[in-house]
PDB file of C-alpha atoms in Angstrom:
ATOM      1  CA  UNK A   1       0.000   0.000   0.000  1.00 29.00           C
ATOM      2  CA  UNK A   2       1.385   3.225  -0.863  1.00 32.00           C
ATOM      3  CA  UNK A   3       1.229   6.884   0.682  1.00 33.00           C
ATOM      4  CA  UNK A   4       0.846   8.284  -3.021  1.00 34.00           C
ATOM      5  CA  UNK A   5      -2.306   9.411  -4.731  1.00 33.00           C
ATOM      6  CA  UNK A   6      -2.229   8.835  -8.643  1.00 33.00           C
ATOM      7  CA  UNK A   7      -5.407  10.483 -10.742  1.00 35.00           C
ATOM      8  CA  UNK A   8      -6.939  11.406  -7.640  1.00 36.00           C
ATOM      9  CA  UNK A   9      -7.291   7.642  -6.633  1.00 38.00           C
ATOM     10  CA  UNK A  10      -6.095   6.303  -3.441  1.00 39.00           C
ATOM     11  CA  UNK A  11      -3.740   3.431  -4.031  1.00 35.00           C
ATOM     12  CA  UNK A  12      -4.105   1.749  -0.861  1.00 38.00           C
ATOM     13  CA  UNK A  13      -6.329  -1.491  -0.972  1.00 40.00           C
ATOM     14  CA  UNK A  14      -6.420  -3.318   2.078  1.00 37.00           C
ATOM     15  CA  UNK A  15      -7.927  -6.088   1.089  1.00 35.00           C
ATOM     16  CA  UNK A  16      -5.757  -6.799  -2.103  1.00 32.00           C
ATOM     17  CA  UNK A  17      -2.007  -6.838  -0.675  1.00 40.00           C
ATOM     18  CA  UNK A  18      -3.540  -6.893   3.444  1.00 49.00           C
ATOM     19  CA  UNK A  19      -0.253  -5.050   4.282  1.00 56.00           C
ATOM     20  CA  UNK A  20       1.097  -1.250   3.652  1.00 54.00           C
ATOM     21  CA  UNK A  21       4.362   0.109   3.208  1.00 51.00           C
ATOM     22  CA  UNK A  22       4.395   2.701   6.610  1.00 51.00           C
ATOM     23  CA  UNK A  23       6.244   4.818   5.893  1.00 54.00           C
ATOM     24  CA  UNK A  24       9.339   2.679   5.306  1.00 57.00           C
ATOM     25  CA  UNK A  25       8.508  -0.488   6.823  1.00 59.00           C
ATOM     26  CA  UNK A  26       5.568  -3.123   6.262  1.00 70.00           C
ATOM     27  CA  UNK A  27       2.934  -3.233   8.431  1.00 81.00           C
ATOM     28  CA  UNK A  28       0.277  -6.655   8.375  1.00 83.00           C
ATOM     29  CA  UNK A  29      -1.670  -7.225  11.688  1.00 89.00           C
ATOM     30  CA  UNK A  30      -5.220  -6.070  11.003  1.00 91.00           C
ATOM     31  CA  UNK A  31      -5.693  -4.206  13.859  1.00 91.00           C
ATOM     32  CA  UNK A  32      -2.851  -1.380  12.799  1.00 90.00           C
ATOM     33  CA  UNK A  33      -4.312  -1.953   9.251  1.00 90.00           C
ATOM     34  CA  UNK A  34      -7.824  -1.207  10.183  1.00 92.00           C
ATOM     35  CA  UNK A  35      -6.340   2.192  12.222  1.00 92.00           C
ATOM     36  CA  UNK A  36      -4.842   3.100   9.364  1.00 88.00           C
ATOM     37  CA  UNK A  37      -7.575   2.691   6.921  1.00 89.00           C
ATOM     38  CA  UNK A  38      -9.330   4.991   9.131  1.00 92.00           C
ATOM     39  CA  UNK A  39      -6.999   7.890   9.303  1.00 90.00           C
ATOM     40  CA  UNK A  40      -7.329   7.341   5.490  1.00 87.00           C
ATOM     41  CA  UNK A  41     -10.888   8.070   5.453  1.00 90.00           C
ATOM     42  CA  UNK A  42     -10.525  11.069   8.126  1.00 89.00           C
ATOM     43  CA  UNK A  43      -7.969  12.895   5.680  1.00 85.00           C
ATOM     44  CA  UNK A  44     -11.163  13.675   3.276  1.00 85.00           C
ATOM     45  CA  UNK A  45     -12.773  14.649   5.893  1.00 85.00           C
ATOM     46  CA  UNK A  46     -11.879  18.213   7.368  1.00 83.00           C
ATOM     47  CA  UNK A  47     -10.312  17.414  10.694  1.00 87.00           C
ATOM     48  CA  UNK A  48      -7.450  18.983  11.661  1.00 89.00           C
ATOM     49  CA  UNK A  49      -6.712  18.013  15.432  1.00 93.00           C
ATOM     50  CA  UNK A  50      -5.788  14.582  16.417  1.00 95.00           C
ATOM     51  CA  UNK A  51      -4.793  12.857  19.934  1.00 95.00           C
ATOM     52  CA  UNK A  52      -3.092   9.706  19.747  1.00 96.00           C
ATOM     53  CA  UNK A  53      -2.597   7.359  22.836  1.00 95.00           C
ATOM     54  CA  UNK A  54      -0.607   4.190  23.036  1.00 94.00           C
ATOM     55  CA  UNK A  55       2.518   2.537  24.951  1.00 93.00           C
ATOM     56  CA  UNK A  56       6.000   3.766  24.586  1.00 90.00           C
ATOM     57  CA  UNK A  57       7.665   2.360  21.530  1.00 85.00           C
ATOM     58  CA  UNK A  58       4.294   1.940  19.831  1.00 88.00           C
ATOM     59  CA  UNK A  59       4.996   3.994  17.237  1.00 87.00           C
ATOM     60  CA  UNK A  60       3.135   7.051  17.496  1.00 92.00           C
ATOM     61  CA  UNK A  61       5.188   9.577  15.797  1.00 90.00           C
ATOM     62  CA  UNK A  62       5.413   7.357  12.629  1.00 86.00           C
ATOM     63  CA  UNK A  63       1.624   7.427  12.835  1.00 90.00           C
ATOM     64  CA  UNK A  64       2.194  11.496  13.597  1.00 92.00           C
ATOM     65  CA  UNK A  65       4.113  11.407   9.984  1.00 89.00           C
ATOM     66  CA  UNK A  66       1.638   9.441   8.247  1.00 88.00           C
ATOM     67  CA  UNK A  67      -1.320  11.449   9.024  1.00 89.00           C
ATOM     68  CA  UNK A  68       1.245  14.306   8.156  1.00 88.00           C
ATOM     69  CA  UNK A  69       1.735  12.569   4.882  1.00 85.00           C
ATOM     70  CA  UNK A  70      -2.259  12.194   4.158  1.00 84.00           C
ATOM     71  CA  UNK A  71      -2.837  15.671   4.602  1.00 80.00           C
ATOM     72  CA  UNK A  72      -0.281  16.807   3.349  1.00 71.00           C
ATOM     73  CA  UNK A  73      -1.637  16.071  -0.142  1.00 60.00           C
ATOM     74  CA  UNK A  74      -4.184  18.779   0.622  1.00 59.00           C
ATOM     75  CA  UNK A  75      -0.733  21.414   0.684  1.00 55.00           C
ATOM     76  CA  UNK A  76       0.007  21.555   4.559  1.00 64.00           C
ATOM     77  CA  UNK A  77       3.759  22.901   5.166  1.00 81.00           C
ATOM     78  CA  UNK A  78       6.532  22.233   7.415  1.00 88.00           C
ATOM     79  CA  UNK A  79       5.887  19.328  10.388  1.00 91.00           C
ATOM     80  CA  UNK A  80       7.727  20.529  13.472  1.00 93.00           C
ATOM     81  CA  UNK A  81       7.497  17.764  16.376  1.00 94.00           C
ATOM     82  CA  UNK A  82       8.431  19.237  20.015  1.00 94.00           C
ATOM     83  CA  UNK A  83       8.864  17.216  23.096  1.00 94.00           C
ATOM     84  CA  UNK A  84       6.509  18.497  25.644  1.00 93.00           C
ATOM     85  CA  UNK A  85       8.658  16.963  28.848  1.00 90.00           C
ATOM     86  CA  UNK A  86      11.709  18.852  27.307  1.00 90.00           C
ATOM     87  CA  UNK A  87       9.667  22.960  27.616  1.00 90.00           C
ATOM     88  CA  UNK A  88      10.896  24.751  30.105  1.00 89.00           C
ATOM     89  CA  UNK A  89       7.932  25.927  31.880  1.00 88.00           C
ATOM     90  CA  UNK A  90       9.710  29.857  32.200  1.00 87.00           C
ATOM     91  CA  UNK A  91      10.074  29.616  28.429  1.00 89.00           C
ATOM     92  CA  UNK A  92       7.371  27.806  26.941  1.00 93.00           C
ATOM     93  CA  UNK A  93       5.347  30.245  25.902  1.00 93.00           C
ATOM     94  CA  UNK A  94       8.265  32.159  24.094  1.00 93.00           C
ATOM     95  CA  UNK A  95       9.163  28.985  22.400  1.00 93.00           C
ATOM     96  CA  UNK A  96       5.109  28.330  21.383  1.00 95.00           C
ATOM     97  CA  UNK A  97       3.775  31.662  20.668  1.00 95.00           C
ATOM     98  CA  UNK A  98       6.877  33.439  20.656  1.00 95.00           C
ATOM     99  CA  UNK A  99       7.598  37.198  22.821  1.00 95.00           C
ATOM    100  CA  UNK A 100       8.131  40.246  21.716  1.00 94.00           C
ATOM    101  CA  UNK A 101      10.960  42.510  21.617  1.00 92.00           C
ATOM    102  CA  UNK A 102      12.801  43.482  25.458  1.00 89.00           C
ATOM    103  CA  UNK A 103      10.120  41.431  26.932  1.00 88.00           C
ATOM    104  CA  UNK A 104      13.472  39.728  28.640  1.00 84.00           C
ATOM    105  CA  UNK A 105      16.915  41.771  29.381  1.00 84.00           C
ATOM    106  CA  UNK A 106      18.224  43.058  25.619  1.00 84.00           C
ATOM    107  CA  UNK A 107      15.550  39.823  24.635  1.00 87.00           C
ATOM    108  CA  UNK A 108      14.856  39.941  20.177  1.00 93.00           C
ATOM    109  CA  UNK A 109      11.273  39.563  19.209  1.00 94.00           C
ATOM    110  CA  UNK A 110      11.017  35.707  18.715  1.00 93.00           C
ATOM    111  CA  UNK A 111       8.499  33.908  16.600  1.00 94.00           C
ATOM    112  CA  UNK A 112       6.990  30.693  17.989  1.00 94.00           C
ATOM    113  CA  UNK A 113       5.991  27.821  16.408  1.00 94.00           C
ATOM    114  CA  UNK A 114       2.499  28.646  15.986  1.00 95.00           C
ATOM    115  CA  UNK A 115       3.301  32.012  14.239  1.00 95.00           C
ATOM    116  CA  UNK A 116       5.950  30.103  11.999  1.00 93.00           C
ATOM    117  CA  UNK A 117       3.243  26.879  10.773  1.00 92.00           C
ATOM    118  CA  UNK A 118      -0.041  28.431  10.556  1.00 91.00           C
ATOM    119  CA  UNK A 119       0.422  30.562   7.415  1.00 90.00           C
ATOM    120  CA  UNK A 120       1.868  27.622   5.385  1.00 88.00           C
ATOM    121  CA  UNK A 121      -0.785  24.866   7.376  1.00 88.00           C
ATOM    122  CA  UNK A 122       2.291  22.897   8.846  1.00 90.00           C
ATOM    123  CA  UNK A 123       1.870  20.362  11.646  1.00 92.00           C
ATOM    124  CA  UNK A 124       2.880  20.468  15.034  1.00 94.00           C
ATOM    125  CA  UNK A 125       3.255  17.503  16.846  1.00 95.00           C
ATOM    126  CA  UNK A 126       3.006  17.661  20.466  1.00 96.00           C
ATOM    127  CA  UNK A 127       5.018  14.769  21.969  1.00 95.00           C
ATOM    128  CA  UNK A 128       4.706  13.811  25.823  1.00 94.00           C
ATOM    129  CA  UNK A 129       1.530  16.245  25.856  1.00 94.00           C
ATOM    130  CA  UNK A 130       0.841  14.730  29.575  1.00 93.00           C
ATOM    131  CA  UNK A 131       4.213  16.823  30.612  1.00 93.00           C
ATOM    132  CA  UNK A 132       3.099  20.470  28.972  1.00 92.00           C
ATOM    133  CA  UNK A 133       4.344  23.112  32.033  1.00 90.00           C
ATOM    134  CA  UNK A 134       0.339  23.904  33.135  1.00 89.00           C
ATOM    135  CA  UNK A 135       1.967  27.536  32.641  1.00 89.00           C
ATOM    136  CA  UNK A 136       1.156  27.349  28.695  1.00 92.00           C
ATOM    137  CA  UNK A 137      -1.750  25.279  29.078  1.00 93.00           C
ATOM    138  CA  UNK A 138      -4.192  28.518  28.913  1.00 93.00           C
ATOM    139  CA  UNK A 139      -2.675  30.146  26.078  1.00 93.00           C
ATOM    140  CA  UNK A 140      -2.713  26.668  24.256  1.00 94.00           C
ATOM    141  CA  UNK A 141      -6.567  25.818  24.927  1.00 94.00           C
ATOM    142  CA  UNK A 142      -7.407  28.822  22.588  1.00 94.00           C
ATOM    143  CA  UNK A 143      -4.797  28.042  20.417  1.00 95.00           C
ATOM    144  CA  UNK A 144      -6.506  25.351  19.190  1.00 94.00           C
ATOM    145  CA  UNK A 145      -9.812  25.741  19.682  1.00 92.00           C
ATOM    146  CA  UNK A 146     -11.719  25.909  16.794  1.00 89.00           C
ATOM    147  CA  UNK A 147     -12.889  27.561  14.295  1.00 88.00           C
ATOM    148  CA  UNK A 148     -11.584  31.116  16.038  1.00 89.00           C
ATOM    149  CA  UNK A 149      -8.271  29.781  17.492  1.00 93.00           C
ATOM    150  CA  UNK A 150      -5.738  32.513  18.389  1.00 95.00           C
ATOM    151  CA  UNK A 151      -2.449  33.388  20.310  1.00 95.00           C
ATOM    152  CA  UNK A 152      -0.384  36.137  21.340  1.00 94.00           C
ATOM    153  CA  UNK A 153       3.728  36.575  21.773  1.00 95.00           C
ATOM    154  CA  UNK A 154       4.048  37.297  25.229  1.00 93.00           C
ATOM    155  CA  UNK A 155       4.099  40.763  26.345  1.00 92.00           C
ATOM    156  CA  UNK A 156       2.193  41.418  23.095  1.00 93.00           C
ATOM    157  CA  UNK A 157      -1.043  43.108  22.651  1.00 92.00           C
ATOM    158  CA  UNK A 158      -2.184  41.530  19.237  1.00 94.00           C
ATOM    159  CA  UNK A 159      -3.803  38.031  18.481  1.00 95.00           C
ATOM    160  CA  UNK A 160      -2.127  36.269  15.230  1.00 95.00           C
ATOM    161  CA  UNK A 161      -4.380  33.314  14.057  1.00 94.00           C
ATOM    162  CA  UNK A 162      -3.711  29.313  14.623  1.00 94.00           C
ATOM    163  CA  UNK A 163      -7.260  27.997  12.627  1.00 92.00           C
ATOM    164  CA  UNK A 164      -5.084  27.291  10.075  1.00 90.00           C
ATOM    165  CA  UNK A 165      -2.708  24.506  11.438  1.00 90.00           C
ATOM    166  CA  UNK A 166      -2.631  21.060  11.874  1.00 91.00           C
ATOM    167  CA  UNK A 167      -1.946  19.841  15.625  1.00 94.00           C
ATOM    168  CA  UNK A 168      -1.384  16.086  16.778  1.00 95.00           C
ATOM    169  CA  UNK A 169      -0.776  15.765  20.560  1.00 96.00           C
ATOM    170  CA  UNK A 170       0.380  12.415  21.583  1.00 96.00           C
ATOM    171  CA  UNK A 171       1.378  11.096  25.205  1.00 95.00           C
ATOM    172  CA  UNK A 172       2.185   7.356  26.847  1.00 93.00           C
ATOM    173  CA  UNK A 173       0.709   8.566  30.204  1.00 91.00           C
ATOM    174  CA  UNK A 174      -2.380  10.044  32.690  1.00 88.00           C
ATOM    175  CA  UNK A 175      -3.535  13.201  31.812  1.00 87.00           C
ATOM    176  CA  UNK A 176      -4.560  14.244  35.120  1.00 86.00           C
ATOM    177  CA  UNK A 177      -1.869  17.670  34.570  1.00 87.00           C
ATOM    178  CA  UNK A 178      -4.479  18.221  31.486  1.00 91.00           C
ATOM    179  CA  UNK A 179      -7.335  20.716  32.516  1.00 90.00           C
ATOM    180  CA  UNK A 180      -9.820  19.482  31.373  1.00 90.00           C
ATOM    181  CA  UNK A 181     -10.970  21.979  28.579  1.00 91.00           C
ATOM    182  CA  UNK A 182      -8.055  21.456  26.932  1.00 92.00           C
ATOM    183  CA  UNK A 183      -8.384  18.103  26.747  1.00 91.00           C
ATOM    184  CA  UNK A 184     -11.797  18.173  25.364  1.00 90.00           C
ATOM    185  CA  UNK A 185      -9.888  20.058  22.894  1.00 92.00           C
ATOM    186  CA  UNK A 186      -6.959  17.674  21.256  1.00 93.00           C
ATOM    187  CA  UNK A 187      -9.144  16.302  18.948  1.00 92.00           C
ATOM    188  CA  UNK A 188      -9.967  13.001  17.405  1.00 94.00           C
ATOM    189  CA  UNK A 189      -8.506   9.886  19.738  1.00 94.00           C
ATOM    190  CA  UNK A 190      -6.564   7.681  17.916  1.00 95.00           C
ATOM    191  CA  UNK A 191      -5.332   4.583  20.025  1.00 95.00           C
ATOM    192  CA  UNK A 192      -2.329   2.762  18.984  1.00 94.00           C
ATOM    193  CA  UNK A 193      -1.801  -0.314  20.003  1.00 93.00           C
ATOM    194  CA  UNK A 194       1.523  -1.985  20.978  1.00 91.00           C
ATOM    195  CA  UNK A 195       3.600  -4.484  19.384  1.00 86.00           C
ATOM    196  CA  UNK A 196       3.121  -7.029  21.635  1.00 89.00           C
ATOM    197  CA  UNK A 197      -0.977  -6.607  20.299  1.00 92.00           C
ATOM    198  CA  UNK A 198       0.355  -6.982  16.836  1.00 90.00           C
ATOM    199  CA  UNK A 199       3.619  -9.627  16.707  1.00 86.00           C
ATOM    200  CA  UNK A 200       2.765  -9.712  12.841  1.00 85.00           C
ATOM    201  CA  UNK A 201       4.693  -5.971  12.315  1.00 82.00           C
ATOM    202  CA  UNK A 202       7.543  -6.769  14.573  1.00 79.00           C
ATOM    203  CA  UNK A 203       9.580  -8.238  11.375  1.00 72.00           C
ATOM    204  CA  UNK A 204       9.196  -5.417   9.339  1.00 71.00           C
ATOM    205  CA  UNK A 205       9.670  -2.842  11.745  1.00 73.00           C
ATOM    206  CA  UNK A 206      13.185  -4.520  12.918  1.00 70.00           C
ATOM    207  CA  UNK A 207      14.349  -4.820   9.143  1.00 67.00           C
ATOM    208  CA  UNK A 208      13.487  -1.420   9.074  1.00 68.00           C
ATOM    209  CA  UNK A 209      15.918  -0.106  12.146  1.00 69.00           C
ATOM    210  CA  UNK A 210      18.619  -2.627  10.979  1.00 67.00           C
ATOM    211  CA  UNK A 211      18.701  -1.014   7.677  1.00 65.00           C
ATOM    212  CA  UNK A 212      18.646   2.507   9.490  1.00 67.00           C
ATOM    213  CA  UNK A 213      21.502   1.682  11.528  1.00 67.00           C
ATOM    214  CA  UNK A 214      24.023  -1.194   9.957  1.00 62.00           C
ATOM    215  CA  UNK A 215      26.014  -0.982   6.433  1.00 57.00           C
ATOM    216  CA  UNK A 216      25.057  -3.686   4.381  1.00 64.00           C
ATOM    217  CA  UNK A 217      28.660  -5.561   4.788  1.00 65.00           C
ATOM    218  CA  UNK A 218      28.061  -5.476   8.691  1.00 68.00           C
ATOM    219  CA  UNK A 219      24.800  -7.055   8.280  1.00 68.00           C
ATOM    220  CA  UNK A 220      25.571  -9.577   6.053  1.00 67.00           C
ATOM    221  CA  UNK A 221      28.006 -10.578   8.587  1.00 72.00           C
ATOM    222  CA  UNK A 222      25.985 -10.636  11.576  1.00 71.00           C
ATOM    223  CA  UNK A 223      23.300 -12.916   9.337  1.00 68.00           C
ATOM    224  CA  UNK A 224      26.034 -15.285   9.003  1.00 70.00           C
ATOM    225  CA  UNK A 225      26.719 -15.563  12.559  1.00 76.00           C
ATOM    226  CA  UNK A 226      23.499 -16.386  13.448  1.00 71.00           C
ATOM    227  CA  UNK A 227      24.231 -19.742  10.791  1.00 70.00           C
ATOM    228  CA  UNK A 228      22.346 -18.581   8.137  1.00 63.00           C
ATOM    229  CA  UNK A 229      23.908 -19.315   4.695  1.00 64.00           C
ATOM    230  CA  UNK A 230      24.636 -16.326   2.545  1.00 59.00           C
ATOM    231  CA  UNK A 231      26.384 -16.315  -0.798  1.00 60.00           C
ATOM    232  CA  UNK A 232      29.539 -14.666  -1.388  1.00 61.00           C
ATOM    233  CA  UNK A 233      28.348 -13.043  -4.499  1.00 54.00           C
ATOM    234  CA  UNK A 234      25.281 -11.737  -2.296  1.00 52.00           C
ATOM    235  CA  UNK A 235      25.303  -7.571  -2.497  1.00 52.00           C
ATOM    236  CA  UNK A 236      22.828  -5.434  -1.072  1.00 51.00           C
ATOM    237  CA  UNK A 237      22.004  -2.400  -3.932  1.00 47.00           C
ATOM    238  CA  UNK A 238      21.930   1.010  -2.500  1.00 48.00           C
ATOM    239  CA  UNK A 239      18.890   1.472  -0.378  1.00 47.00           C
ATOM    240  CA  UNK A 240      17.808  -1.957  -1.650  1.00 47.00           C
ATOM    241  CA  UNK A 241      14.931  -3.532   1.001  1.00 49.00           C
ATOM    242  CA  UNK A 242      15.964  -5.238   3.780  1.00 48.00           C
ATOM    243  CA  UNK A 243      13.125  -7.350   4.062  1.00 49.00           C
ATOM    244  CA  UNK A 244      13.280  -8.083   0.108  1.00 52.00           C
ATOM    245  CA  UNK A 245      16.565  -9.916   0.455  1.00 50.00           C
ATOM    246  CA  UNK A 246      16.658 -11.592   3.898  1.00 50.00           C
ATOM    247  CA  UNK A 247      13.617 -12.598   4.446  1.00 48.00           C
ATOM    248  CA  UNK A 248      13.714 -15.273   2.186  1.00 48.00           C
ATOM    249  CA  UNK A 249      17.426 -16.264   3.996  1.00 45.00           C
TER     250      UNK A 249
END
């Protein structure tokens, strides 16, 4: 199954191939499938805020990029993903919304992330959402509120407008630091479920890291350690697939 759109027709058919290429490894357990068949049908849709839950290592910024990748067809810009456990809590709302000129000692007027995406309709991805400082929480509940979502540098007197980006929050954890209204506010819920609910995409997604991380003559020797038989002649062609040659080994 492919990301790409040819003549306006969707390429992916589930129940044809009953595994999709995401995005750079295969995925085949039906319950991912059937999550991702759905975030197909929500991209023709107008929804623009998303909340995905799940267990660490479950792959919810790949999921992040592939909804990135769907509506991104539609034009969206730049995606920007920020760690939410990494904001400093005095400097969070500088590094969101941005501040404006000698807010700080000698401080330069600084544009925040909102200000940068929402005129080109990137996507910010809001990693570890369960850890945003409750400092910023205000200024981002009518951030993205919609349809009349809004924010303001700090120490600034004008609202710039935030309608027009695409936010995905995403978090492992309680939400109990979440007030509330903001939570109502994050959108469409999106579970993903871990790997140990699907052992089907555990092949492809290790094929995937190995070819990330090892050159193709380290591999090949590392196969042969484990007793598997490779020929001498056997090459690996510049981002050739992993899967395509080993798998049958």
């Amino acid at each position: 199954l492919s990301l790409q759109k040819k003549g306006g027709e969707n390429m992916m058919n589930q129940e044809k191939s009953k595994q999709m290429e995401f995005p750079g490894f295969i995925v085949r357990s039906p319950n991912m499938l059937h999550i991702i068949d759905l975030a197909a049908d929500l991209s023709q849709c107008d929804y623009s805020r998303f909340y995905l839950t799940g267990p660490s290592g479950c792959g919810k910024e790949f999921f992040a990029r592939y909804l990135y990748a769907l509506f991104r067809l539609k034009g969206s810009g730049d995606f920007v993903a920020i760690n939410c456990s990494g904001l400093n809590p005095n400097l969070a709302h500088s590094e969101l919304f941005g501040h404006v000129k000698n807010i700080f000692n000698n401080a330069i007027e600084k544009t925040g992330f909102f200000e940068i995406l929402n005129p080109v309709k990137g996507t910010l991805f809001l990693d570890e959402v369960a850890d945003l400082p409750e400092e910023v929480q205000p200024m981002l509940l009518r951030a993205i509120q919609l349809p009349y979502g809004s924010a303001r540098k700090l120490g600034g007197t004008k609202d710039y407008s935030t309608t027009d980006l695409f936010i995905i929050s995403a978090t492992d954890q309680s939400l109990s630091n979440i007030r509330p209204a903001l939570l109502n506010r994050f959108g469409y819920p999106i579970e993903i479920p871990g790997l140990d609910e699907r052992p089907e995409d555990v092949p492809g997604a290790l094929l995937y890291f190995i070819e990330e991380t090892f050159p193709s003559a380290h591999l090949i020797r590392m196969v042969r350690q484990m007793g598997i038989s490779v020929p001498d002649d056997f090459r690996l062609k510049p981002r050739m697939s992993y899967r395509d040659k080993f798998l049958p080994l």
